[in-house]
CSV table of C-alpha atoms in Angstrom, one decimal:
chain,number,residue,atom,x,y,z
A,885,UNK,CA,43.5,15.7,116.2
A,886,UNK,CA,41.6,12.6,115.1
A,887,UNK,CA,38.6,14.9,114.4
A,888,UNK,CA,40.7,17.2,112.2
A,889,UNK,CA,42.0,14.3,110.1
A,890,UNK,CA,38.4,12.9,109.7
A,891,UNK,CA,36.4,16.0,108.8
A,892,UNK,CA,39.0,18.6,107.9
A,893,UNK,CA,40.5,21.6,109.6
A,894,UNK,CA,37.7,24.1,108.7
A,895,UNK,CA,34.9,21.9,110.0
A,896,UNK,CA,36.9,21.0,113.1
A,897,UNK,CA,37.3,24.7,113.9
A,898,UNK,CA,33.6,25.4,113.5
A,899,UNK,CA,32.8,22.4,115.7
A,900,UNK,CA,35.1,23.6,118.5
A,901,UNK,CA,33.9,27.1,118.2
A,902,UNK,CA,30.3,25.8,118.6
A,903,UNK,CA,31.3,23.9,121.7
A,904,UNK,CA,33.0,26.9,123.2
A,905,UNK,CA,29.9,29.1,122.4
A,906,UNK,CA,27.7,26.7,124.3
A,907,UNK,CA,30.0,26.6,127.3
A,908,UNK,CA,30.2,30.4,127.4
A,909,UNK,CA,26.5,30.8,127.0
A,910,UNK,CA,25.9,28.4,130.0
A,911,UNK,CA,28.4,30.4,132.1
A,912,UNK,CA,26.8,33.7,131.2
A,913,UNK,CA,23.3,32.5,132.0
A,914,UNK,CA,24.3,30.7,135.2
A,915,UNK,CA,26.5,33.6,136.4
A,916,UNK,CA,29.4,31.3,137.1
A,917,UNK,CA,32.8,32.8,137.2
A,918,UNK,CA,35.6,31.1,135.3
A,919,UNK,CA,39.3,31.0,136.2
A,920,UNK,CA,41.7,29.7,133.6
A,921,UNK,CA,44.4,29.1,136.1
A,922,UNK,CA,42.7,26.7,138.6
A,923,UNK,CA,41.3,23.3,138.3
A,924,UNK,CA,37.7,22.8,139.6
A,925,UNK,CA,37.4,21.8,143.2
């Protein structure tokens, strides 16, 4: 929430979307499967 207060909601959404895009790209390239329900071992 500190980031939202500092830069604004729109810019914070774009920043988070960019981070998610990088994570998804790495998962797709690597071929790793992702499970929302379990913590990493």
